[in-house]
Coordinates of C-alpha atoms and ligand atoms in Angstrom, one line a residue:
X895 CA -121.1 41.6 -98.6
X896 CA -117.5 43.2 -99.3
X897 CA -117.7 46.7 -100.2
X898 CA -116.2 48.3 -103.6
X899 CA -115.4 51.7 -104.5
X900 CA -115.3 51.8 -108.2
X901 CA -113.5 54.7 -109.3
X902 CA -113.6 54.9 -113.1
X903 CA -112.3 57.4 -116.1
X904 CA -109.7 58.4 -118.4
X905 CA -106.0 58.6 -118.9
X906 CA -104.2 60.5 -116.9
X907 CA -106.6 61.8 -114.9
X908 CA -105.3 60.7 -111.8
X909 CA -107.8 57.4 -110.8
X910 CA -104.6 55.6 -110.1
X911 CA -103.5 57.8 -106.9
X912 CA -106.4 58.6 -105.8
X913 CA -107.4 54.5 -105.8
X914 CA -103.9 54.1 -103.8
X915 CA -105.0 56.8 -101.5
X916 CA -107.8 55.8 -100.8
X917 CA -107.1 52.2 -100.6
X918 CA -104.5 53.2 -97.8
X919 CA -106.7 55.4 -95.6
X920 CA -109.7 52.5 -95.6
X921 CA -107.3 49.8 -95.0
X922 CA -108.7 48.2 -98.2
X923 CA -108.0 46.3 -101.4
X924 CA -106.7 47.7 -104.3
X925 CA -107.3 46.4 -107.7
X926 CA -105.5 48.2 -110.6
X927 CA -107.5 46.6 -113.8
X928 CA -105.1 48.6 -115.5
X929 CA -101.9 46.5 -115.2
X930 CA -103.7 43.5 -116.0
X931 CA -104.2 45.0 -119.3
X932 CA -101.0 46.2 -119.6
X933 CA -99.4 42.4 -118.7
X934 CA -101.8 41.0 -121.2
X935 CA -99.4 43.5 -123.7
X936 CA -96.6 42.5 -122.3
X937 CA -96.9 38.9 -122.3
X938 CA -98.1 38.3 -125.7
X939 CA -94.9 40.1 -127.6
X940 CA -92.7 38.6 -125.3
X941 CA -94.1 35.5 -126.8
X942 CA -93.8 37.0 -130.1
X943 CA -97.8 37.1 -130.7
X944 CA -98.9 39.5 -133.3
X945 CA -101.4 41.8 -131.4
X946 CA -103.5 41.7 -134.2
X947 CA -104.6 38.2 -132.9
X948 CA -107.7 38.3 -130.7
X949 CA -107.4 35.0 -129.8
X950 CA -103.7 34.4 -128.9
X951 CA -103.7 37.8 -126.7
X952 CA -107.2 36.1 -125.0
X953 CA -105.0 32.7 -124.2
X954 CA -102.3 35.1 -123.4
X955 CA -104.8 36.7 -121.0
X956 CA -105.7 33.4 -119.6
X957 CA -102.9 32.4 -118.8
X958 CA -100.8 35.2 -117.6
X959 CA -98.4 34.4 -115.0
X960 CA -98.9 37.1 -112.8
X961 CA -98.0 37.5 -109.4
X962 CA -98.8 40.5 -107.6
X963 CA -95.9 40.3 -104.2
X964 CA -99.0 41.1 -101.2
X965 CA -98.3 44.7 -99.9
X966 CA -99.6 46.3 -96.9
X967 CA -103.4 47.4 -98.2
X968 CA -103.4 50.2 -100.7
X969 CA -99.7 50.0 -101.0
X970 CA -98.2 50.0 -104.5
X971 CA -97.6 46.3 -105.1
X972 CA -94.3 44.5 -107.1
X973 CA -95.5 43.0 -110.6
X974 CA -94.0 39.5 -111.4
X975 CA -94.3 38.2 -115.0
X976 CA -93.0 34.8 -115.2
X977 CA -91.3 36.0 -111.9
X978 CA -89.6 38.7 -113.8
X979 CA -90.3 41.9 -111.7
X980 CA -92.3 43.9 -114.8
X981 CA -93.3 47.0 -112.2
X982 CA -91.8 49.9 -114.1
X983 CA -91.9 47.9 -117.5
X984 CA -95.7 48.0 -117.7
X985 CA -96.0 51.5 -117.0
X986 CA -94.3 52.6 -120.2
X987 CA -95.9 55.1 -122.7
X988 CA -95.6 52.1 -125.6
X989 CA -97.0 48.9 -123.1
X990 CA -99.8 51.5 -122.2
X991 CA -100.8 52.3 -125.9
X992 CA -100.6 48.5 -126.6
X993 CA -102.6 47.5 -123.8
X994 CA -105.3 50.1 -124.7
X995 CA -105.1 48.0 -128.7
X996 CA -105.3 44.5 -126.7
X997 CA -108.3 46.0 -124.2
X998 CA -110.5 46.3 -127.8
X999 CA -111.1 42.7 -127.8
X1000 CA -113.8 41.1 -125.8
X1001 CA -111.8 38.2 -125.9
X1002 CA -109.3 39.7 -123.5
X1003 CA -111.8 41.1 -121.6
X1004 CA -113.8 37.8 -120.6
X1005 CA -110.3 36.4 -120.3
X1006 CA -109.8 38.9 -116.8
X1007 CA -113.4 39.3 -115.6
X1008 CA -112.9 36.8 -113.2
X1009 CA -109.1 37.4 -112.0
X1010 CA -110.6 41.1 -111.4
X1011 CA -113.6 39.6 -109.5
X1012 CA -111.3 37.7 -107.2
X1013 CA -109.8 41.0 -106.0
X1014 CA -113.6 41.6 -104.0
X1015 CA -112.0 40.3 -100.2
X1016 CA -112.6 41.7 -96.9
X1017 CA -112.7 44.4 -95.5
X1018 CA -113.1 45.6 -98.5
X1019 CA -111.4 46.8 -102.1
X1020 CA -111.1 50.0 -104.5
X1021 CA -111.2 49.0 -107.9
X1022 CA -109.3 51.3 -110.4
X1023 CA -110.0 51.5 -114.5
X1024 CA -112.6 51.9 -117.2
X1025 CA -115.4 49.7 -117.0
X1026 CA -115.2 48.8 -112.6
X1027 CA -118.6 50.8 -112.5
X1028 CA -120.1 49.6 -115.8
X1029 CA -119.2 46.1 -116.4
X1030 CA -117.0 44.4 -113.4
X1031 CA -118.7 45.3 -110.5
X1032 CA -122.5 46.9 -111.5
X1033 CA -123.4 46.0 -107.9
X1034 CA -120.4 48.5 -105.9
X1035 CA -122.4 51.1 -103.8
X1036 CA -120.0 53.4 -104.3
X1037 CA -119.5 54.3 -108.0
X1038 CA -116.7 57.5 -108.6
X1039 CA -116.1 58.7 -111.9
X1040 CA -112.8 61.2 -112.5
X1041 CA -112.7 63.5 -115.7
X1042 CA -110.5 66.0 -116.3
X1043 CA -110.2 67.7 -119.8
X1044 CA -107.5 66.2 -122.0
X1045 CA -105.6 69.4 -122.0
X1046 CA -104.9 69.8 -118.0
X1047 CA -104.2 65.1 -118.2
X1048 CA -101.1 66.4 -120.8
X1049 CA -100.2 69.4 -119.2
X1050 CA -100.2 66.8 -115.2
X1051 CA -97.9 64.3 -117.7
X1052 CA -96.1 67.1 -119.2
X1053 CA -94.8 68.2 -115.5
X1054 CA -94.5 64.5 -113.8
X1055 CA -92.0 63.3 -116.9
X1056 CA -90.2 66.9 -116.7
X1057 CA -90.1 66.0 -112.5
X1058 CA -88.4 62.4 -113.6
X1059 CA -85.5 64.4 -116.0
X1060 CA -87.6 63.5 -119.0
X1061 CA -88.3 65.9 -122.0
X1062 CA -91.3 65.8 -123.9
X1063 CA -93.3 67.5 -126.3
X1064 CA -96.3 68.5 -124.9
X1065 CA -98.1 68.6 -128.0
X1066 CA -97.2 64.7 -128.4
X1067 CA -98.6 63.9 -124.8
X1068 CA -101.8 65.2 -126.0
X1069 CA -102.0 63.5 -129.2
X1070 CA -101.5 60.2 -127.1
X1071 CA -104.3 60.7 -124.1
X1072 CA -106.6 62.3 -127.1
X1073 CA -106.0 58.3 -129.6
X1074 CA -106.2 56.7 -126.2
X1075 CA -109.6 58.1 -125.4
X1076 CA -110.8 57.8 -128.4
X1077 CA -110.1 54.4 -128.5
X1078 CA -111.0 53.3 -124.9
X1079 CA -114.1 55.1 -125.4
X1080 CA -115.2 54.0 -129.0
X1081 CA -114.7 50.5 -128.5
X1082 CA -118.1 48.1 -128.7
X1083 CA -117.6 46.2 -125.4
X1084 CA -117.1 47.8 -122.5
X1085 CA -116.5 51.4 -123.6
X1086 CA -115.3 53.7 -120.9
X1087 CA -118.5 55.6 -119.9
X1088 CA -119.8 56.5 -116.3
X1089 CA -122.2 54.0 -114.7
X1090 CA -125.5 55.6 -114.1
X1091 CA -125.5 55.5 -111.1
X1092 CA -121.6 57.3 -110.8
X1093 CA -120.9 60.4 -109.1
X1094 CA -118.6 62.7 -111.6
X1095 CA -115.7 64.5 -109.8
X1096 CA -114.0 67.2 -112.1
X1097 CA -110.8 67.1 -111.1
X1098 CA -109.6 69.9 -113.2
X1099 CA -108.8 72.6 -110.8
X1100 CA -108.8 70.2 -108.0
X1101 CA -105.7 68.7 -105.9
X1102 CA -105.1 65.1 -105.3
X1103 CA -106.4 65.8 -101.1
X1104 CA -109.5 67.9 -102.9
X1105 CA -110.5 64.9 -104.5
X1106 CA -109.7 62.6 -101.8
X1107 CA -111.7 64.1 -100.0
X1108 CA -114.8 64.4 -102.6
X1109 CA -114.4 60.3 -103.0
X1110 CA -114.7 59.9 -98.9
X1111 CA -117.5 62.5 -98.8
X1112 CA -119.1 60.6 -101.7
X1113 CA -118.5 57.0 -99.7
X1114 CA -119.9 58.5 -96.4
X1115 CA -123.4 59.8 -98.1
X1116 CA -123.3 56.3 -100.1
X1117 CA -123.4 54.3 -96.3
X1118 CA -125.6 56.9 -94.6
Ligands
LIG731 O1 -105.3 52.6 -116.5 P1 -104.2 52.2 -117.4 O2 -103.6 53.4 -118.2 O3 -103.1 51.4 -116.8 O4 -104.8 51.3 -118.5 C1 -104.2 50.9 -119.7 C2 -105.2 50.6 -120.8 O5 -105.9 49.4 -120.4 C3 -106.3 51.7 -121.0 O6 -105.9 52.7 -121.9 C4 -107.5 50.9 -121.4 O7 -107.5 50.7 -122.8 C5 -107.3 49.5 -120.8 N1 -108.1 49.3 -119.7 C6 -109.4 48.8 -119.9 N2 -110.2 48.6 -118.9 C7 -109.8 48.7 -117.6 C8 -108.5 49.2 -117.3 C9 -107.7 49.5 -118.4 O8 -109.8 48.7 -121.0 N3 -110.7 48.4 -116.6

């Protein structure tokens, strides 16, 4: 059996470090569902696809030519699109927002069960997104899901755009991560939602190494 650490929950909220982290101390794989979603996006209006069309985005899906370039375990990994290197390109405000509209259909979502299953290797894997816990990998001993209210998610953007030079208004930001919830967690299939059996971690007045450490202490009681 190869281990999973699901770690589930909103925008924003900081799943994807704390999957890198973690991926990195454990020496394991790291699968961010995410980006999938976010090349499904990409790919179809590159191909001019109206996104309004379940079934082309789902053959879109299918077919993706994706290549992730194979890092050292938990390292952040080089996206290749048609062999384009897409890596900052997907992680856009407007790919985000149209891979949250493409992530509605179930479609899409049959369309990447498998390529997300195929992540599960030895000695193990971290899977990052919305529905690991739920839908992707029910059977993970380890279930983690992050919250964090959408106030404090805008205010974290707020600073890391303002850190990259960027100016924003905040009150925009939160507009955006309050749609996105609404839509990731309104949706009929797959709606984000903790797996019963999930541990929650508030992450509001944590730090990144606070909630490290939570997920590890969480992981150790999980294997004891
Ligand atoms: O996590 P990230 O912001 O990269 O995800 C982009 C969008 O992809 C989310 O807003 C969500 O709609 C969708 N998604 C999903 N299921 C996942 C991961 C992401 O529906 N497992």
């Amino acid at each position: 059996m190869v281990p999973v650490i699901t770690i589930d929950g909103p925008s924003g909220v900081g799943k994807g470090s704390i999957a890198q982290m973690l991926a990195r101390q454990l020496g394991w794989h790291l699968l961010d569902s995410g980006a999938l979603y976010r090349l499904t996006a990409l790919s179809a209006l590159r191909q001019g696809l109206d996104l309004a069309d379940a079934d082309a985005v789902a053959t879109a899906a299918r077919d993706l030519p994706v290549t992730f370039t194979a890092g050292e375990p938990g390292e952040p990994v080089a996206v290749l699109l048609s062999g384009e290197d897409v890596t900052r390109e997907i992680r856009t405000e407007a790919c985000g927002k149209a891979a949250s509209t493409v992530a509605v259909y179930p479609l899409v979502r049959q369309a990447l069960l498998q390529r997300q299953r195929d992540f599960q290797r030895l000695p193990g894997l971290v899977a990052d997104g919305r529905d690991m816990g739920t839908v992707i990998f029910p059977e993970a001993l380890c279930k983690v899901y992050m919250t964090a209210s959408a106030e404090v998610r805008a205010q974290r953007r707020y600073d890391q755009l303002k850190r990259q030079g960027e100016s924003v208004k905040i009150s925009h930001l939160l507009k955006e991560i309050q749609d996105r919830d609404a839509r990731d967690m309104g949706r009929v299939e797959a709606p984000l939602r903790p797996a019963e059996d999930a541990v929650i971690i508030d992450t509001s007045s944590l730090t990144l190494d606070e909630v490290l450490a939570a997920v590890l202490k969480v992981w150790s009681e999980k294997q004891a």
